[in-house]
Every structure is written in structure tokens, then in C-alpha cells.
PDB file of C-alpha atoms in Angstrom:
ATOM      1  CA  PRO A  83       0.514  20.315   2.365  1.00 39.00           C
ATOM      2  CA  LEU A  84      -3.104  20.216   1.580  1.00 36.00           C
ATOM      3  CA  PRO A  85      -5.543  20.812   4.254  1.00 38.00           C
ATOM      4  CA  THR A  86      -7.220  17.887   6.438  1.00 37.00           C
ATOM      5  CA  PRO A  87     -10.965  18.107   6.118  1.00 39.00           C
ATOM      6  CA  PRO A  88     -12.551  18.209   9.694  1.00 40.00           C
ATOM      7  CA  HIS A  89     -13.230  15.038  11.449  1.00 42.00           C
ATOM      8  CA  THR A  90     -10.798  13.234   9.465  1.00 41.00           C
ATOM      9  CA  SER A  91      -7.607  11.170  10.238  1.00 45.00           C
ATOM     10  CA  PRO A  92      -4.848  12.091   7.378  1.00 47.00           C
ATOM     11  CA  HIS A  93      -3.803   8.480   7.221  1.00 53.00           C
ATOM     12  CA  LEU A  94      -3.978   4.665   7.540  1.00 52.00           C
ATOM     13  CA  PRO A  95      -2.334   3.224  10.427  1.00 50.00           C
ATOM     14  CA  THR A  96       1.508   3.792  11.013  1.00 45.00           C
ATOM     15  CA  PRO A  97       3.816   1.765  13.089  1.00 41.00           C
ATOM     16  CA  PRO A  98       3.073   1.349  16.666  1.00 39.00           C
ATOM     17  CA  HIS A  99       6.564   2.772  17.836  1.00 36.00           C
ATOM     18  CA  THR A 100       5.611   5.964  16.071  1.00 33.00           C
ATOM     19  CA  SER A 101       1.982   6.540  17.260  1.00 31.00           C
ATOM     20  CA  PRO A 102       0.756   5.775  20.930  1.00 27.00           C
ATOM     21  CA  HIS A 103      -2.959   6.216  19.291  1.00 28.00           C
ATOM     22  CA  LEU A 104      -2.708   3.132  17.463  1.00 27.00           C
ATOM     23  CA  GLN A 105      -1.026   1.348  20.192  1.00 28.00           C
ATOM     24  CA  ALA A 106      -3.951   2.194  22.186  1.00 29.00           C
ATOM     25  CA  ASN A 107      -6.416   1.262  19.540  1.00 35.00           C
ATOM     26  CA  THR A 108      -4.721  -2.002  18.669  1.00 33.00           C
ATOM     27  CA  PRO A 109      -1.990  -2.816  21.170  1.00 36.00           C
ATOM     28  CA  ARG A 110       1.114  -4.439  19.711  1.00 45.00           C
ATOM     29  CA  GLY A 111       1.035  -8.019  19.457  1.00 50.00           C
ATOM     30  CA  THR A 112      -2.650  -8.371  19.015  1.00 49.00           C
ATOM     31  CA  PRO A 113      -4.095  -9.083  15.530  1.00 51.00           C
ATOM     32  CA  ALA A 114      -5.226  -6.310  13.211  1.00 50.00           C
ATOM     33  CA  SER A 115      -9.143  -6.224  13.149  1.00 72.00           C
ATOM     34  CA  TRP A 116      -9.733  -7.027   9.507  1.00 82.00           C
ATOM     35  CA  THR A 117     -13.583  -7.208  10.115  1.00 74.00           C
ATOM     36  CA  THR A 118     -13.566  -3.875  11.512  1.00 71.00           C
ATOM     37  CA  PRO A 119     -12.432  -1.763   9.972  1.00 81.00           C
ATOM     38  CA  TYR A 120      -9.415  -2.555   7.816  1.00 88.00           C
ATOM     39  CA  LEU A 121     -11.199  -4.665   5.541  1.00 91.00           C
ATOM     40  CA  SER A 122     -13.850  -1.975   4.556  1.00 89.00           C
ATOM     41  CA  VAL A 123     -11.064   0.448   4.292  1.00 89.00           C
ATOM     42  CA  ALA A 124      -9.429  -1.755   1.954  1.00 93.00           C
ATOM     43  CA  THR A 125     -12.252  -2.552  -0.045  1.00 94.00           C
ATOM     44  CA  GLU A 126     -13.283   1.064  -0.467  1.00 93.00           C
ATOM     45  CA  VAL A 127      -9.584   1.972  -1.415  1.00 94.00           C
ATOM     46  CA  ALA A 128      -9.668  -0.603  -4.251  1.00 97.00           C
ATOM     47  CA  ARG A 129     -13.207   0.700  -5.530  1.00 96.00           C
ATOM     48  CA  GLY A 130     -11.643   4.332  -5.290  1.00 95.00           C
ATOM     49  CA  MET A 131      -8.633   3.107  -7.362  1.00 96.00           C
ATOM     50  CA  ALA A 132     -11.185   1.188  -9.875  1.00 96.00           C
ATOM     51  CA  TYR A 133     -13.025   4.508 -10.448  1.00 95.00           C
ATOM     52  CA  LEU A 134      -9.847   6.354 -11.259  1.00 94.00           C
ATOM     53  CA  HIS A 135      -8.297   3.458 -13.572  1.00 95.00           C
ATOM     54  CA  SER A 136     -11.816   3.543 -15.265  1.00 95.00           C
ATOM     55  CA  HIS A 137     -11.254   7.119 -16.073  1.00 93.00           C
ATOM     56  CA  ARG A 138      -7.672   6.476 -17.425  1.00 91.00           C
ATOM     57  CA  VAL A 139      -5.829   7.886 -14.536  1.00 91.00           C
ATOM     58  CA  ILE A 140      -3.089   6.218 -12.630  1.00 91.00           C
ATOM     59  CA  HIS A 141      -2.308   7.654  -9.024  1.00 92.00           C
ATOM     60  CA  ARG A 142       1.431   6.585  -9.059  1.00 89.00           C
ATOM     61  CA  ASP A 143       1.903   7.420  -5.265  1.00 90.00           C
ATOM     62  CA  LEU A 144      -0.701   5.295  -3.494  1.00 93.00           C
ATOM     63  CA  LYS A 145       0.540   4.479   0.031  1.00 90.00           C
ATOM     64  CA  PRO A 146      -1.144   4.860   3.565  1.00 88.00           C
ATOM     65  CA  GLY A 147      -0.107   8.343   3.876  1.00 86.00           C
ATOM     66  CA  ASN A 148      -2.146   9.190   0.792  1.00 89.00           C
ATOM     67  CA  VAL A 149      -5.703   7.495   2.269  1.00 89.00           C
ATOM     68  CA  LEU A 150      -7.981   9.576   4.176  1.00 87.00           C
ATOM     69  CA  LEU A 151     -10.151   8.126   6.960  1.00 84.00           C
ATOM     70  CA  LYS A 152     -13.246  10.226   7.844  1.00 81.00           C
ATOM     71  CA  LEU A 153     -14.310   9.596  11.538  1.00 75.00           C
ATOM     72  CA  PRO A 154     -16.412   8.127  13.079  1.00 73.00           C
ATOM     73  CA  MET A 155     -16.933   5.624  10.685  1.00 74.00           C
ATOM     74  CA  MET A 156     -13.803   5.349   9.098  1.00 77.00           C
ATOM     75  CA  THR A 157     -14.704   5.789   5.453  1.00 82.00           C
ATOM     76  CA  ALA A 158     -11.526   5.736   3.423  1.00 86.00           C
ATOM     77  CA  LYS A 159     -11.005   8.178   0.640  1.00 88.00           C
ATOM     78  CA  VAL A 160      -7.887   8.010  -1.737  1.00 90.00           C
ATOM     79  CA  ALA A 161      -6.266  11.568  -1.886  1.00 86.00           C
ATOM     80  CA  ASP A 162      -3.142  13.183  -3.335  1.00 76.00           C
ATOM     81  CA  PHE A 163      -3.199  13.242  -6.879  1.00 65.00           C
ATOM     82  CA  GLY A 164      -0.131  15.444  -7.335  1.00 55.00           C
ATOM     83  CA  ALA A 165       1.606  12.709  -8.966  1.00 54.00           C
ATOM     84  CA  SER A 166      -1.308  11.421 -10.953  1.00 53.00           C
ATOM     85  CA  ARG A 167      -1.210  11.068 -14.660  1.00 57.00           C
ATOM     86  CA  GLU A 168      -3.773  10.577 -17.360  1.00 56.00           C
ATOM     87  CA  ASN A 169      -1.895   8.937 -19.874  1.00 47.00           C
ATOM     88  CA  MET A 170      -1.485   5.156 -18.983  1.00 47.00           C
ATOM     89  CA  GLN A 171       1.484   4.684 -21.408  1.00 47.00           C
ATOM     90  CA  PRO A 172       3.975   7.604 -22.817  1.00 42.00           C
ATOM     91  CA  ALA A 173       5.073   7.529 -26.201  1.00 34.00           C
ATOM     92  CA  PRO A 174       8.490   5.922 -27.141  1.00 35.00           C
ATOM     93  CA  SER A 175       9.969   9.423 -27.919  1.00 31.00           C
ATOM     94  CA  ALA A 176       8.378  11.049 -24.530  1.00 32.00           C
ATOM     95  CA  GLY A 177      11.058   9.858 -22.139  1.00 33.00           C
ATOM     96  CA  LEU A 178      10.780   8.898 -18.728  1.00 35.00           C
ATOM     97  CA  HIS A 179       7.557   9.873 -16.475  1.00 40.00           C
ATOM     98  CA  ALA A 180       8.110  13.028 -14.777  1.00 38.00           C
ATOM     99  CA  GLY A 181       8.758  12.296 -11.043  1.00 42.00           C
ATOM    100  CA  ALA A 182      10.253   8.646 -11.431  1.00 43.00           C
ATOM    101  CA  PHE A 183      13.169   7.705  -9.125  1.00 49.00           C
ATOM    102  CA  SER A 184      16.679   6.340 -10.014  1.00 58.00           C
ATOM    103  CA  LEU A 185      17.682   3.529  -7.870  1.00 58.00           C
ATOM    104  CA  GLU A 186      20.138   6.078  -6.235  1.00 59.00           C
ATOM    105  CA  ARG A 187      17.710   8.576  -5.488  1.00 60.00           C
ATOM    106  CA  ALA A 188      14.847   5.913  -4.322  1.00 54.00           C
ATOM    107  CA  SER A 189      17.776   4.306  -2.032  1.00 52.00           C
ATOM    108  CA  ALA A 190      18.514   7.822  -0.493  1.00 50.00           C
ATOM    109  CA  ALA A 191      14.855   8.368   0.234  1.00 46.00           C
ATOM    110  CA  MET A 192      14.297   4.816   1.651  1.00 43.00           C
ATOM    111  CA  THR A 193      17.486   5.534   3.995  1.00 40.00           C
ATOM    112  CA  MET A 194      15.921   8.792   5.431  1.00 35.00           C
ATOM    113  CA  SER A 195      12.499   7.301   5.790  1.00 36.00           C
ATOM    114  CA  MET A 196      11.442   3.803   5.516  1.00 35.00           C
ATOM    115  CA  ALA A 197       7.787   4.867   5.222  1.00 33.00           C
ATOM    116  CA  GLY A 198       8.753   6.824   1.911  1.00 41.00           C
ATOM    117  CA  THR A 199       7.218   6.163  -1.193  1.00 79.00           C
ATOM    118  CA  PRO A 200      10.063   3.940  -2.771  1.00 89.00           C
ATOM    119  CA  VAL A 201       9.062   1.110  -0.577  1.00 92.00           C
ATOM    120  CA  TYR A 202       5.540   1.098  -2.431  1.00 94.00           C
ATOM    121  CA  MET A 203       6.842   1.600  -5.628  1.00 93.00           C
ATOM    122  CA  ALA A 204       6.534  -1.412  -8.301  1.00 95.00           C
ATOM    123  CA  PRO A 205       9.569  -2.796 -10.000  1.00 95.00           C
ATOM    124  CA  GLU A 206       9.015  -1.083 -13.472  1.00 93.00           C
ATOM    125  CA  VAL A 207       8.581   2.018 -11.666  1.00 91.00           C
ATOM    126  CA  LEU A 208      11.926   1.723  -9.892  1.00 91.00           C
ATOM    127  CA  ARG A 209      13.595   0.528 -13.170  1.00 90.00           C
ATOM    128  CA  GLN A 210      12.167   3.641 -14.988  1.00 86.00           C
ATOM    129  CA  ASP A 211      10.475   1.559 -17.547  1.00 89.00           C
ATOM    130  CA  ARG A 212       7.160   2.267 -19.170  1.00 88.00           C
ATOM    131  CA  TYR A 213       4.422   1.420 -16.744  1.00 89.00           C
ATOM    132  CA  GLY A 214       0.494   1.566 -16.493  1.00 91.00           C
ATOM    133  CA  LYS A 215      -2.307   0.907 -14.311  1.00 94.00           C
ATOM    134  CA  PRO A 216      -0.837  -2.233 -12.545  1.00 95.00           C
ATOM    135  CA  CYS A 217       2.046  -0.140 -10.881  1.00 94.00           C
ATOM    136  CA  ASP A 218      -0.876   1.166  -8.541  1.00 95.00           C
ATOM    137  CA  VAL A 219      -2.167  -2.664  -8.087  1.00 97.00           C
ATOM    138  CA  TRP A 220       1.693  -3.378  -6.708  1.00 97.00           C
ATOM    139  CA  SER A 221       1.302  -0.169  -4.553  1.00 96.00           C
ATOM    140  CA  PHE A 222      -2.113  -1.487  -3.078  1.00 97.00           C
ATOM    141  CA  GLY A 223      -0.395  -4.693  -2.233  1.00 97.00           C
ATOM    142  CA  GLY A 224       2.059  -2.614  -0.115  1.00 96.00           C
ATOM    143  CA  LEU A 225      -0.707  -0.963   1.530  1.00 94.00           C
ATOM    144  CA  LEU A 226      -2.335  -4.214   2.666  1.00 95.00           C
ATOM    145  CA  VAL A 227       1.096  -5.442   3.859  1.00 94.00           C
ATOM    146  CA  HIS A 228       1.136  -2.112   6.065  1.00 91.00           C
ATOM    147  CA  ILE A 229      -1.908  -2.873   7.500  1.00 90.00           C
ATOM    148  CA  ALA A 230      -1.083  -6.718   8.181  1.00 92.00           C
ATOM    149  CA  THR A 231       2.155  -5.938   9.778  1.00 91.00           C
ATOM    150  CA  ARG A 232       1.702  -2.301  10.961  1.00 88.00           C
ATOM    151  CA  ARG A 233       4.820  -1.341   9.538  1.00 88.00           C
ATOM    152  CA  PRO A 234       5.867   0.086   5.887  1.00 90.00           C
ATOM    153  CA  PRO A 235       6.811  -2.873   3.485  1.00 94.00           C
ATOM    154  CA  PHE A 236      10.410  -4.042   4.029  1.00 93.00           C
ATOM    155  CA  ALA A 237      10.855  -1.851   7.208  1.00 91.00           C
ATOM    156  CA  ALA A 238      11.929  -4.757   9.478  1.00 91.00           C
ATOM    157  CA  LEU A 239      14.128  -6.119   6.769  1.00 91.00           C
ATOM    158  CA  LEU A 240      16.280  -3.024   6.492  1.00 91.00           C
ATOM    159  CA  GLU A 241      16.342  -2.415  10.501  1.00 90.00           C
ATOM    160  CA  SER A 242      17.637  -6.071  10.424  1.00 90.00           C
ATOM    161  CA  GLY A 243      20.709  -5.008   8.334  1.00 88.00           C
ATOM    162  CA  HIS A 244      20.038  -7.897   6.175  1.00 86.00           C
ATOM    163  CA  LEU A 245      19.966  -5.910   3.085  1.00 88.00           C
ATOM    164  CA  SER A 246      21.043  -2.250   2.380  1.00 90.00           C
ATOM    165  CA  PRO A 247      18.226  -0.168   0.626  1.00 90.00           C
ATOM    166  CA  LEU A 248      20.361  -0.214  -2.605  1.00 90.00           C
ATOM    167  CA  ASP A 249      20.467  -3.782  -2.572  1.00 93.00           C
ATOM    168  CA  LEU A 250      17.053  -4.433  -1.637  1.00 92.00           C
ATOM    169  CA  LEU A 251      15.793  -1.899  -4.464  1.00 91.00           C
ATOM    170  CA  ASN A 252      18.046  -3.813  -6.944  1.00 93.00           C
ATOM    171  CA  LYS A 253      16.372  -7.082  -5.888  1.00 95.00           C
ATOM    172  CA  VAL A 254      13.024  -5.567  -6.189  1.00 95.00           C
ATOM    173  CA  THR A 255      13.660  -4.531  -9.789  1.00 95.00           C
ATOM    174  CA  LYS A 256      14.826  -7.889 -10.609  1.00 95.00           C
ATOM    175  CA  GLY A 257      11.964  -9.675  -9.088  1.00 95.00           C
ATOM    176  CA  GLU A 258      14.099 -11.475  -6.493  1.00 95.00           C
ATOM    177  CA  MET A 259      12.500  -9.768  -3.636  1.00 95.00           C
ATOM    178  CA  ARG A 260       8.923  -8.555  -2.750  1.00 95.00           C
ATOM    179  CA  PRO A 261       7.167  -7.333   0.276  1.00 95.00           C
ATOM    180  CA  THR A 262       5.604 -10.920   0.932  1.00 95.00           C
ATOM    181  CA  SER A 263       8.909 -12.445   0.764  1.00 93.00           C
ATOM    182  CA  ASN A 264      10.278 -14.318   3.951  1.00 90.00           C
ATOM    183  CA  PRO A 265      14.027 -14.549   3.701  1.00 87.00           C
ATOM    184  CA  GLY A 266      14.261 -15.137   7.509  1.00 79.00           C
ATOM    185  CA  GLY A 267      11.914 -18.359   7.284  1.00 84.00           C
ATOM    186  CA  GLN A 268       9.846 -17.288  10.102  1.00 83.00           C
ATOM    187  CA  PRO A 269       6.296 -18.633  10.182  1.00 81.00           C
ATOM    188  CA  GLY A 270       3.801 -15.903   9.244  1.00 82.00           C
ATOM    189  CA  ALA A 271       6.696 -13.127   8.749  1.00 86.00           C
ATOM    190  CA  LEU A 272       6.862 -10.794   5.904  1.00 90.00           C
ATOM    191  CA  CYS A 273      10.393  -9.774   5.559  1.00 89.00           C
ATOM    192  CA  PHE A 274      10.936 -10.091   9.259  1.00 90.00           C
ATOM    193  CA  ALA A 275       7.778  -8.550  10.216  1.00 91.00           C
ATOM    194  CA  PRO A 276       4.879 -10.515  11.796  1.00 91.00           C
ATOM    195  CA  ALA A 277       1.696 -10.374   9.823  1.00 90.00           C
ATOM    196  CA  GLU A 278      -1.981 -10.877  10.968  1.00 89.00           C
ATOM    197  CA  TRP A 279      -4.506 -11.129   7.852  1.00 91.00           C
ATOM    198  CA  PRO A 280      -6.921 -13.173   6.600  1.00 91.00           C
ATOM    199  CA  GLN A 281      -5.730 -15.899   3.778  1.00 93.00           C
ATOM    200  CA  ALA A 282      -7.771 -14.132   1.049  1.00 94.00           C
ATOM    201  CA  VAL A 283      -6.189 -10.975   1.739  1.00 95.00           C
ATOM    202  CA  ALA A 284      -2.754 -12.673   1.916  1.00 95.00           C
ATOM    203  CA  GLN A 285      -3.388 -14.395  -1.693  1.00 96.00           C
ATOM    204  CA  LEU A 286      -4.733 -11.027  -2.955  1.00 97.00           C
ATOM    205  CA  ALA A 287      -1.461  -9.190  -1.972  1.00 97.00           C
ATOM    206  CA  GLU A 288       0.594 -12.005  -3.244  1.00 97.00           C
ATOM    207  CA  ALA A 289      -1.147 -11.594  -6.588  1.00 97.00           C
ATOM    208  CA  CYS A 290      -0.375  -7.753  -6.602  1.00 98.00           C
ATOM    209  CA  PHE A 291       3.195  -8.654  -6.324  1.00 98.00           C
ATOM    210  CA  ALA A 292       3.538 -10.405  -9.475  1.00 97.00           C
ATOM    211  CA  PHE A 293       6.484  -9.386 -11.260  1.00 97.00           C
ATOM    212  CA  ASP A 294       4.642  -9.188 -14.586  1.00 96.00           C
ATOM    213  CA  PRO A 295       2.487  -6.214 -14.675  1.00 96.00           C
ATOM    214  CA  LEU A 296      -0.151  -8.075 -16.669  1.00 95.00           C
ATOM    215  CA  GLU A 297      -0.396 -10.781 -14.035  1.00 97.00           C
ATOM    216  CA  ARG A 298      -1.553  -8.356 -11.423  1.00 98.00           C
ATOM    217  CA  PRO A 299      -5.485  -8.076 -10.637  1.00 98.00           C
ATOM    218  CA  THR A 300      -7.418  -5.173 -11.512  1.00 97.00           C
ATOM    219  CA  PHE A 301      -8.853  -3.090  -8.856  1.00 98.00           C
ATOM    220  CA  GLU A 302     -12.366  -4.473  -9.821  1.00 97.00           C
ATOM    221  CA  GLU A 303     -10.944  -7.934  -9.275  1.00 97.00           C
ATOM    222  CA  ALA A 304      -9.239  -6.755  -5.825  1.00 97.00           C
ATOM    223  CA  ALA A 305     -12.420  -5.256  -4.605  1.00 97.00           C
ATOM    224  CA  ASP A 306     -14.505  -8.581  -5.301  1.00 96.00           C
ATOM    225  CA  VAL A 307     -11.985 -10.570  -3.499  1.00 96.00           C
ATOM    226  CA  LEU A 308     -12.165  -8.250  -0.473  1.00 95.00           C
ATOM    227  CA  LEU A 309     -16.013  -8.465  -0.386  1.00 92.00           C
ATOM    228  CA  GLN A 310     -15.973 -12.078  -0.616  1.00 91.00           C
ATOM    229  CA  ALA A 311     -13.710 -12.178   2.425  1.00 88.00           C
ATOM    230  CA  TRP A 312     -16.616 -10.932   4.520  1.00 78.00           C
ATOM    231  CA  PRO A 313     -18.750 -13.377   6.265  1.00 59.00           C
ATOM    232  CA  SER A 314     -21.943 -11.694   4.584  1.00 53.00           C
ATOM    233  CA  PRO A 315     -20.637  -9.383   1.710  1.00 41.00           C
ATOM    234  CA  HIS A 316     -24.080  -7.595   1.722  1.00 40.00           C
ATOM    235  CA  THR A 317     -24.319  -6.632   5.271  1.00 38.00           C
ATOM    236  CA  LEU A 318     -20.882  -4.638   5.836  1.00 38.00           C
ATOM    237  CA  THR A 319     -21.006  -2.779   8.731  1.00 37.00           C
ATOM    238  CA  ARG A 320     -18.437  -0.452  10.759  1.00 38.00           C
ATOM    239  CA  THR A 321     -18.276   0.322  14.286  1.00 34.00           C
ATOM    240  CA  PRO A 322     -17.705   4.072  15.146  1.00 38.00           C
ATOM    241  CA  THR A 323     -14.026   4.804  16.797  1.00 33.00           C
ATOM    242  CA  THR A 324     -13.685   6.846  19.390  1.00 30.00           C
ATOM    243  CA  HIS A 325      -9.765   7.052  19.305  1.00 29.00           C
ATOM    244  CA  ALA A 326      -7.846   9.643  17.474  1.00 30.00           C
ATOM    245  CA  LEU A 327      -6.247   8.032  14.426  1.00 30.00           C
ATOM    246  CA  PRO A 328      -2.420   8.447  13.813  1.00 33.00           C
ATOM    247  CA  GLY A 329      -0.792  10.896  11.566  1.00 36.00           C
ATOM    248  CA  PRO A 330       2.044  10.199   9.156  1.00 37.00           C
ATOM    249  CA  ALA A 331       5.459   8.366  10.241  1.00 39.00           C
ATOM    250  CA  ARG A 332       8.367  10.958  10.851  1.00 33.00           C
TER     251      ARG A 332
END
């Protein structure tokens, strides 16, 4: 693994039951503080991804574990470009992208760790179709869901036994399930996980999960939406944190 820079936290928040530090910082049952710091974190991630896309680079593995948070101001930086690719679309004869998951492999990985990469993957990636920049936008929506629920996408759904990992992935690839689905009909729940987030962020996440990749927003558009969600977009401030931020889910 790459070394973690001094005074940085390696990851965005992980589920409360795996990280006592997060539970102390934002106790279970209380709303996530989108004013400080998560709205600014999400905005910085969107801006960073917009920069990558402007240079024709797709990340292909955007998730909370690949976002560094520098203390004390919790400045977000996108990291881990091991799966990134410069070409947006392969030639028809080039075959599948290296590292693409089959549904069986993705299902096995999700069974081992519900915080694993497959739960952040876009349908076209899971299907091993040709894909481009919009696959990162879907993953960004998964990152927003993770912040809102303090859990990886679909984690509560899988724990409920409502669907097996393979059945879930099949539904995602067909557009029958997304991280903002509410199969249990619980108010404010995302796949059985209670969510707390501003309406603008919820609407942005829903747009990120458009089944048609061409209907998803760009990262420039996502950053604009997040900036407008602030009461005063031109006076963004952060409050330094003294809590140790959590490490990755195990």
C-alpha cells in the first residue's frame, strides 16, 4: 500500500460499528454534518475528478477509501490511481478493460467485504461494457450515499438478507436497483439504511445513478450543485477537527 502522508486521514468516514473514532465524532443516530465538513469534502472531490476528466483520465475506482483527508482542515484529495486509465473508450478490438469484474468475481468480493469496490461500480462496468467518464460519476454518487448513511452502498440491504450479492449485482446491471432505491419503503431510507443529507445532495446522487451514462451530470455540474447548496457559496469555511479520523473498514 502507498504510505499515508503525515497528518492525513487515509479515508472518508467508515461505518460507526467499525470505527469508534467516527462514532465519537458523529454519534450513531445523529445527522451527519453536511455544513462542516462533508459538503466541502464532496465539493473538493468533485473538483478533483473534474480536473482528472479534463485531462482525459478516468479513475475507475473512486470510493471513500481512495479519498485522503488532510488534518486539521479536512481537505480532501483523490488518491490511488492504480486503476485509472487515460483513454475514455477502448477500440472495438481491444477487448475488456483490464481489471474489469465479472459478476461472479464482484459477488465474491462483495461477500468478503461489503465496503469493497463492486458496490461503487456503475452498471456498465459490472456488465463489462465499454465505459468512460460517467462511470466515475456513478461511483461519486456511491460516495455521497456512504456519507449520508455512514455505510457503503447496499450494505444494510445485504445484511437484511433481502437479496444475495449476485442477485443484487444482476439487478444493478439491469437498472432495477441503485444505491438510492428503497425496497423496504422506509421513509428516508436508502436500501434499508437511514440517510441524512440535504435535498440538493440527495437529488444530485439520484442524478449520478442514472442508468444511461449520458444522462449523468459531469463533475463540473456536480461541483456547482454542491456549491449552491451552501448558504453562502463564496464564504466556505471549515472547522478544524481534533478527532482522529477512522481507517478503512475491515
